[in-house]
Coordinates of C-alpha atoms and ligand atoms in Angstrom, one line a residue:
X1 CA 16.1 -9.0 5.1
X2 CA 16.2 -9.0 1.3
X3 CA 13.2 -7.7 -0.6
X4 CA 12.8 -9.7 -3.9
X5 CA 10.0 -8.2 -6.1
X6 CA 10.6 -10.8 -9.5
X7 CA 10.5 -14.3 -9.5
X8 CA 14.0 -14.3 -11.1
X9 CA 15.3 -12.4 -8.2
X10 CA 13.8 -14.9 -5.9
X11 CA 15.1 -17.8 -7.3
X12 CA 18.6 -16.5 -7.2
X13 CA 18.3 -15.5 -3.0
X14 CA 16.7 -19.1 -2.7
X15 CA 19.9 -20.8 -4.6
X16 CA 22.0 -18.7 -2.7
X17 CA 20.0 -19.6 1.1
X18 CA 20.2 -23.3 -0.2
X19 CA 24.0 -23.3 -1.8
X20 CA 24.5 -23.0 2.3
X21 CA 22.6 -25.7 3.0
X22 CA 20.3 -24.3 4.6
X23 CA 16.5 -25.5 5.4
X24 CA 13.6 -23.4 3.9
X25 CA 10.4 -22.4 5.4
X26 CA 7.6 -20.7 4.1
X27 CA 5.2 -18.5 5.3
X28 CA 2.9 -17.1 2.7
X29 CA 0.2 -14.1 3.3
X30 CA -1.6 -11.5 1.7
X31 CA 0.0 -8.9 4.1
X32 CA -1.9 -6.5 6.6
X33 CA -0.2 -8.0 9.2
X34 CA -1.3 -9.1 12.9
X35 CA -0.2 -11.4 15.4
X36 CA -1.5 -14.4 13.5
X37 CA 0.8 -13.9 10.7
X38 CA 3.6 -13.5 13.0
X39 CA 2.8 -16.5 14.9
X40 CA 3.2 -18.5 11.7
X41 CA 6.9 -16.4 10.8
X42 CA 8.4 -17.4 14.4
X43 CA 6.9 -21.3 14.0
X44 CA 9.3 -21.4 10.7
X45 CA 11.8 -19.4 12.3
X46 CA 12.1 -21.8 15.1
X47 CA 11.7 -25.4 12.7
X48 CA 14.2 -23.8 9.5
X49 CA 17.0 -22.0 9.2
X50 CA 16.1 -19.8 6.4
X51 CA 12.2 -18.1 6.4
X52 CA 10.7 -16.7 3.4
X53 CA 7.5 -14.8 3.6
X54 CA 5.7 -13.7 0.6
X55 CA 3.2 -10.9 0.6
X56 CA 1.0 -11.0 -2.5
X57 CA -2.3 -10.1 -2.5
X58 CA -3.7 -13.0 -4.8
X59 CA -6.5 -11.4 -7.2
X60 CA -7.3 -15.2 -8.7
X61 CA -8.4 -16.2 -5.5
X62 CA -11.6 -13.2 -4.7
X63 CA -14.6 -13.2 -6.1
X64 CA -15.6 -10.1 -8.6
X65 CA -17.8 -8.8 -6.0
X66 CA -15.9 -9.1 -3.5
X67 CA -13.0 -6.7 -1.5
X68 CA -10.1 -7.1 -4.0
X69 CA -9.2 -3.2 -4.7
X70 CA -10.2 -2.7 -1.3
X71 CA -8.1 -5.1 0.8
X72 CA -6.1 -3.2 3.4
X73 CA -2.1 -3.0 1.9
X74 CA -0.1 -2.2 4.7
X75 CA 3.7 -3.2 2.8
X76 CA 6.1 -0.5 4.9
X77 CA 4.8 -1.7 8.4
X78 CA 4.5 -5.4 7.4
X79 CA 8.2 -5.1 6.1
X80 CA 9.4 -3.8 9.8
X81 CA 7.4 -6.4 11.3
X82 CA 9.1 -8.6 9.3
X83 CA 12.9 -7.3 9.7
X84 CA 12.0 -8.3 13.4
X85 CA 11.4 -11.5 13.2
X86 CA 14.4 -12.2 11.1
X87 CA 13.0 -12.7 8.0
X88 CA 15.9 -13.5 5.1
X89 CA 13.7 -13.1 2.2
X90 CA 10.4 -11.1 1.4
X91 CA 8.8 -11.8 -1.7
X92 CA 6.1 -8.9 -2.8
X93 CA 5.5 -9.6 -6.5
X94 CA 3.3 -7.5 -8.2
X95 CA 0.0 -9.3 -10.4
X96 CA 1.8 -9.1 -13.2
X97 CA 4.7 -11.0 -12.2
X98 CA 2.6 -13.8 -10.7
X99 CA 0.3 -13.5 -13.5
X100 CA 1.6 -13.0 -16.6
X101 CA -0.3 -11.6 -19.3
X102 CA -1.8 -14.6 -21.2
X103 CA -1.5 -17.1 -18.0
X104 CA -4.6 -19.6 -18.6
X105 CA -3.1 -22.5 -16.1
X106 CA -5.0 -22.8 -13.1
X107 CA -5.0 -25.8 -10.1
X108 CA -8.2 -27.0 -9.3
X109 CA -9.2 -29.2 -5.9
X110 CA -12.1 -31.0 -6.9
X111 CA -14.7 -32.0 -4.4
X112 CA -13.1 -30.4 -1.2
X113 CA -12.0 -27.7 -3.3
X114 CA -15.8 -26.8 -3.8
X115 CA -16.9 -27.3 -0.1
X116 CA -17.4 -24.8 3.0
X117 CA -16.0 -21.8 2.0
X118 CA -15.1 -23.1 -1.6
X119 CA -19.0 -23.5 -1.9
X120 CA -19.5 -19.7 -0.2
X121 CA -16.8 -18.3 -2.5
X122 CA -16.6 -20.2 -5.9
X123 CA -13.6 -20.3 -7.5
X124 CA -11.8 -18.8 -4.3
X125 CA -9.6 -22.3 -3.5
X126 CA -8.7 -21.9 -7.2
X127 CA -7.3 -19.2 -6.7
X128 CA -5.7 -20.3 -3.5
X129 CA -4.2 -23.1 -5.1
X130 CA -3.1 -21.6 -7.8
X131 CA -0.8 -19.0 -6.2
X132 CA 0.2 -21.4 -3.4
X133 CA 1.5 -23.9 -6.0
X134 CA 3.0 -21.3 -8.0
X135 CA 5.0 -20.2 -5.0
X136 CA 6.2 -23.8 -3.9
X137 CA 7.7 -23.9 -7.5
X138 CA 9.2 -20.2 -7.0
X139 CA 10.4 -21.1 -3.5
X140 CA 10.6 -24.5 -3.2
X141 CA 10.5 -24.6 0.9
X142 CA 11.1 -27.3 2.7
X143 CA 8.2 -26.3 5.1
X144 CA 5.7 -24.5 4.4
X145 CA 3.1 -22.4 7.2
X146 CA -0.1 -21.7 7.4
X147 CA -3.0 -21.1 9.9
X148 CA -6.2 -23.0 11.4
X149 CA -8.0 -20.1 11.3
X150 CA -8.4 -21.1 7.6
X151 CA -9.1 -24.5 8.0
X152 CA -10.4 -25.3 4.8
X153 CA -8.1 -24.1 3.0
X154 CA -5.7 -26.1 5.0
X155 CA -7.9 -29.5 3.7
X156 CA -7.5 -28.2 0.2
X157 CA -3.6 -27.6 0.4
X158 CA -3.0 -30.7 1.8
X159 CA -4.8 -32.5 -1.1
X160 CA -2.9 -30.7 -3.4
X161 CA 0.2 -31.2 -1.5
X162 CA 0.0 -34.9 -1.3
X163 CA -2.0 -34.8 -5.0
X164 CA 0.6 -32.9 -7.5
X165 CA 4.0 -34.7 -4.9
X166 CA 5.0 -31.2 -3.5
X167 CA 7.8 -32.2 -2.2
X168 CA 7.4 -30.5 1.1
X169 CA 5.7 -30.1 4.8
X170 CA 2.4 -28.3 5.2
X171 CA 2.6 -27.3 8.9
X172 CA -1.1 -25.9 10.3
X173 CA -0.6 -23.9 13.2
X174 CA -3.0 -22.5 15.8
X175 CA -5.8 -19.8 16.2
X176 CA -4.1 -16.6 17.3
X177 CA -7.3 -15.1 19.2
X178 CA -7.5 -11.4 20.5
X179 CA -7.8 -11.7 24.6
X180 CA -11.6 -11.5 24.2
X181 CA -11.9 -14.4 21.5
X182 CA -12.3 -12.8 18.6
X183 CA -9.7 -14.6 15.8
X184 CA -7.1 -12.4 14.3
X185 CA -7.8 -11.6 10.1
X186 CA -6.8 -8.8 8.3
X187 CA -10.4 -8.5 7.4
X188 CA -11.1 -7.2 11.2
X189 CA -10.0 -4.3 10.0
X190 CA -13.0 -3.6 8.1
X191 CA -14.9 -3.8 11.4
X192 CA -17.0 -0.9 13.7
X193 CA -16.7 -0.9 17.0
X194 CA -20.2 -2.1 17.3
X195 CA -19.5 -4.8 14.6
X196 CA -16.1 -6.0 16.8
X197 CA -18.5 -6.5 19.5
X198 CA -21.1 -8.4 17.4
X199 CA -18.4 -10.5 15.6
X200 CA -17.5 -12.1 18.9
X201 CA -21.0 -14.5 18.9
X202 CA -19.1 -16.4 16.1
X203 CA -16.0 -17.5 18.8
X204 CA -18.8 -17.4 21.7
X205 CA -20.9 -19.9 20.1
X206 CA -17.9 -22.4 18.7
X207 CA -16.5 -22.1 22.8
X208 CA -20.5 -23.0 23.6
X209 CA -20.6 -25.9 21.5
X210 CA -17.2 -27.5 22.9
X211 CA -18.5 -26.7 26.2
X212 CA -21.4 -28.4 25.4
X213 CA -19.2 -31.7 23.7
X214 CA -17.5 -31.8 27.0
X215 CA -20.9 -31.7 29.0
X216 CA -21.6 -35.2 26.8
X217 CA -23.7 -34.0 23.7
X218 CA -22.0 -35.6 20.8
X219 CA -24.8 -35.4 18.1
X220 CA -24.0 -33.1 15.6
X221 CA -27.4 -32.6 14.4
X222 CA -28.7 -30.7 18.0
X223 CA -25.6 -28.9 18.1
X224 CA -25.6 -27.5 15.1
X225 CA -29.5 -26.9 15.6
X226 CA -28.7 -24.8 19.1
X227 CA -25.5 -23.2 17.5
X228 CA -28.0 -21.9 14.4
X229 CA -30.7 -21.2 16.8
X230 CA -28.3 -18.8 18.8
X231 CA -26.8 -16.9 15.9
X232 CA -30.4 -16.4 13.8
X233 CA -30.9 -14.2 16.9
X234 CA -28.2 -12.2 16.5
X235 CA -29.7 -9.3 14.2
X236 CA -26.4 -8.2 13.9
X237 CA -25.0 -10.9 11.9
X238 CA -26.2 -12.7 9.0
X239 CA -25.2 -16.6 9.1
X240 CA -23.5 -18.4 6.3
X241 CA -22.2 -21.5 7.5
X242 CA -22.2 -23.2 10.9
X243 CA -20.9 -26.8 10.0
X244 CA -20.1 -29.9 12.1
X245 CA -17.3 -31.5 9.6
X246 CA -14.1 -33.9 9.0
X247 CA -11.5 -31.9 9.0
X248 CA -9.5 -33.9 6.1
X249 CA -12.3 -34.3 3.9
X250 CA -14.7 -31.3 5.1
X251 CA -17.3 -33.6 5.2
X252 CA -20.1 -33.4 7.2
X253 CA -20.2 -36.0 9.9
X254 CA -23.0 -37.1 12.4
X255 CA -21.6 -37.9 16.0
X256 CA -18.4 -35.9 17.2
X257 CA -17.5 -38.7 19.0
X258 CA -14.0 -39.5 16.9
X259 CA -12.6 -35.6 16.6
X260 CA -14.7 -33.1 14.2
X261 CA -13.7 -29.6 13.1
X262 CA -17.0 -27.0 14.0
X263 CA -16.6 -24.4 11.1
X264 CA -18.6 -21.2 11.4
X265 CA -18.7 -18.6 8.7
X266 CA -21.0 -15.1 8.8
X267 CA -21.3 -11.6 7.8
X268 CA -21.1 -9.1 10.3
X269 CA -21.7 -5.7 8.6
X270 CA -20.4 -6.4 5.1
X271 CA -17.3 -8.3 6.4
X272 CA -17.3 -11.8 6.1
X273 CA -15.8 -13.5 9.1
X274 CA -14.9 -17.2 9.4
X275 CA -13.9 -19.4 12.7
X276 CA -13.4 -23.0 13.9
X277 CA -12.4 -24.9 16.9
X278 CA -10.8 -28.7 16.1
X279 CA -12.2 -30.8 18.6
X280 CA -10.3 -34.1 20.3
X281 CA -11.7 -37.4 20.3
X282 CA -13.5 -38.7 23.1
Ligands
ATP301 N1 -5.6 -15.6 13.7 C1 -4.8 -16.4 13.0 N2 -4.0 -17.3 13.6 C2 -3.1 -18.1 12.9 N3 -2.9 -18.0 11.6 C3 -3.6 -17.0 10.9 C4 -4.6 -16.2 11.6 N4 -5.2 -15.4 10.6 C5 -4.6 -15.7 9.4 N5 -3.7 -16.7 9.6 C6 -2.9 -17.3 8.6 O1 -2.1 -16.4 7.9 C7 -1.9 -16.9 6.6 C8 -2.1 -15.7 5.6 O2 -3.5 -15.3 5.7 P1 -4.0 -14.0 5.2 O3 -2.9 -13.1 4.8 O4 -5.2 -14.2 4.3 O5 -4.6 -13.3 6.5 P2 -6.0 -13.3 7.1 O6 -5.9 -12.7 8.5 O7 -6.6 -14.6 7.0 O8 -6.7 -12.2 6.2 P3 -8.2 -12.1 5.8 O9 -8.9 -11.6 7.0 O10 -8.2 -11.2 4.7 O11 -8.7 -13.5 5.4 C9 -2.9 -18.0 6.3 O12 -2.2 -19.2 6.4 C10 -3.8 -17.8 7.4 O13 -4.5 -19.0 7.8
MG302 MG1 -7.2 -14.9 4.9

């Protein structure tokens, strides 16, 4: 596995990679890496021939009060992780390299850019689309990987994907869950054990509600209303979001009849924990 640190440096590996004729995929993250990332490095490893993974922890993208200086860098155990899933390339810029000094161009999503957790976290998708479009340039994959967990930002990059002509596949994978529910982030990390326990309402109550879609209750309104209900009773955790949504548009939709995304989003402790389930037509 190379480790290219400059954008010049990656562009040369990427020439070489593609001199070869090889097919690029892409798997960016911020690093601190679990099971989630790595499902996203072997879907690439098994759809490409060549896999990039870039490690950056994007500042545009948090907010000024939130967990930049603190975010957990893990960089010599994400790089072994990495060696063993046959990585070819590992991009780690540093800020400056991403963000030269004096860099005032930013990509901006409107509308869905500014909804669920763009309207929790403003200027986060930004941020996100900022960096992600600076690294299709950089890279230029032909695929490019990233998880449901997020699946906002997935409705954002696919915007700006089909928006600026990217000429490339966004591929959304699934949900890597612990064996209790709980959805893998970096940010669990941050977690007690008492607050691990507590963060598991959020997958508990999204299973719930698609127990309860199966069981024939298809109006958003009284599941959202029971799913709200159950968490505001949870002293433990402090509620941002729970949102019945369209999953291409993020916005909120009244019968779950056709396919909906359910979207949850809360503080346990001081972390911040988002979830979702995708639900099938019926
Ligand atoms: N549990 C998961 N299953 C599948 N993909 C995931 C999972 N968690 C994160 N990803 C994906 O990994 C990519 C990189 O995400 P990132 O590095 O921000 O990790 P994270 O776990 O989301 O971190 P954080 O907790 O800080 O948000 C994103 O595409 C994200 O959706
Ligand atoms: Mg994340």
């Amino acid at each position: 596995m190379q480790i290219v640190r400059t954008v010049a440096e990656t562009r040369a590996a990427l020439r070489a990679l593609r001199s070869k004729g090889l097919t690029v995929g892409l798997v960016p993250t911020m690093g601190a890496l679990h099971a989630g990332h790595l499902s996203l490095v072997r879907a690439a490893r098994e759809q490409c021939e060549a896999v990039v993974v870039s490690i950056f922890v994007n500042p545009t993208q948090f907010g000024p009060n939130e967990d930049f200086s603190k975010y957990p860098r893990t960089f010599d155990t994400d790089g072994k992780l990495l060696e063993e899933e046959k990585v070819d390339v590992l991009f780690a810029p540093g800020v400056d390299e991403m963000y030269p000094s004096g860099s005032t161009t930013f990509v901006t999503v409107e509308e869905i850019g500014d909804r669920l957790d763009g309207a929790s976290r403003p200027g986060h998708f930004r941020g996100v689309a900022t960096v992600v479009a600076k690294l299709f340039h950089i890279i230029e994959p032909d695929k490019a990987y990233f998880g449901q967990k997020d699946a906002a930002q997935i409705a954002v990059l696919r915007r700006m994907v089909r928006d600026l002509n990217f000429p490339l596949e966004l591929i959304a994978c699934p949900t890597v869950r612990e064996p209790d529910g709980l959805a893998m982030s970096s940010r669990n990390r941050y977690l007690s054990s008492e607050d691990r326990t507590h963060a598991l309402t959020l997958s508990k109550t999204l299973f719930h509600t698609e127990q309860r879609i199966a069981a024939g209750t298809f109006t958003a309104r009284t599941l959202i209303d029971d799913a709200v209900a159950a968490l505001a009773a949870k002293p433990h955790i402090r509620l941002d979001y729970f949102r019945i949504i369209d999953p291409d548009t993020l916005v909120d939709i009244e019968n779950v009849r056709n396919g909906a995304l359910i979207a949850v989003a809360a503080f346990v402790g001081t972390t911040r924990l988002i979830d979702n389930l995708l639900t099938a037509p019926r």
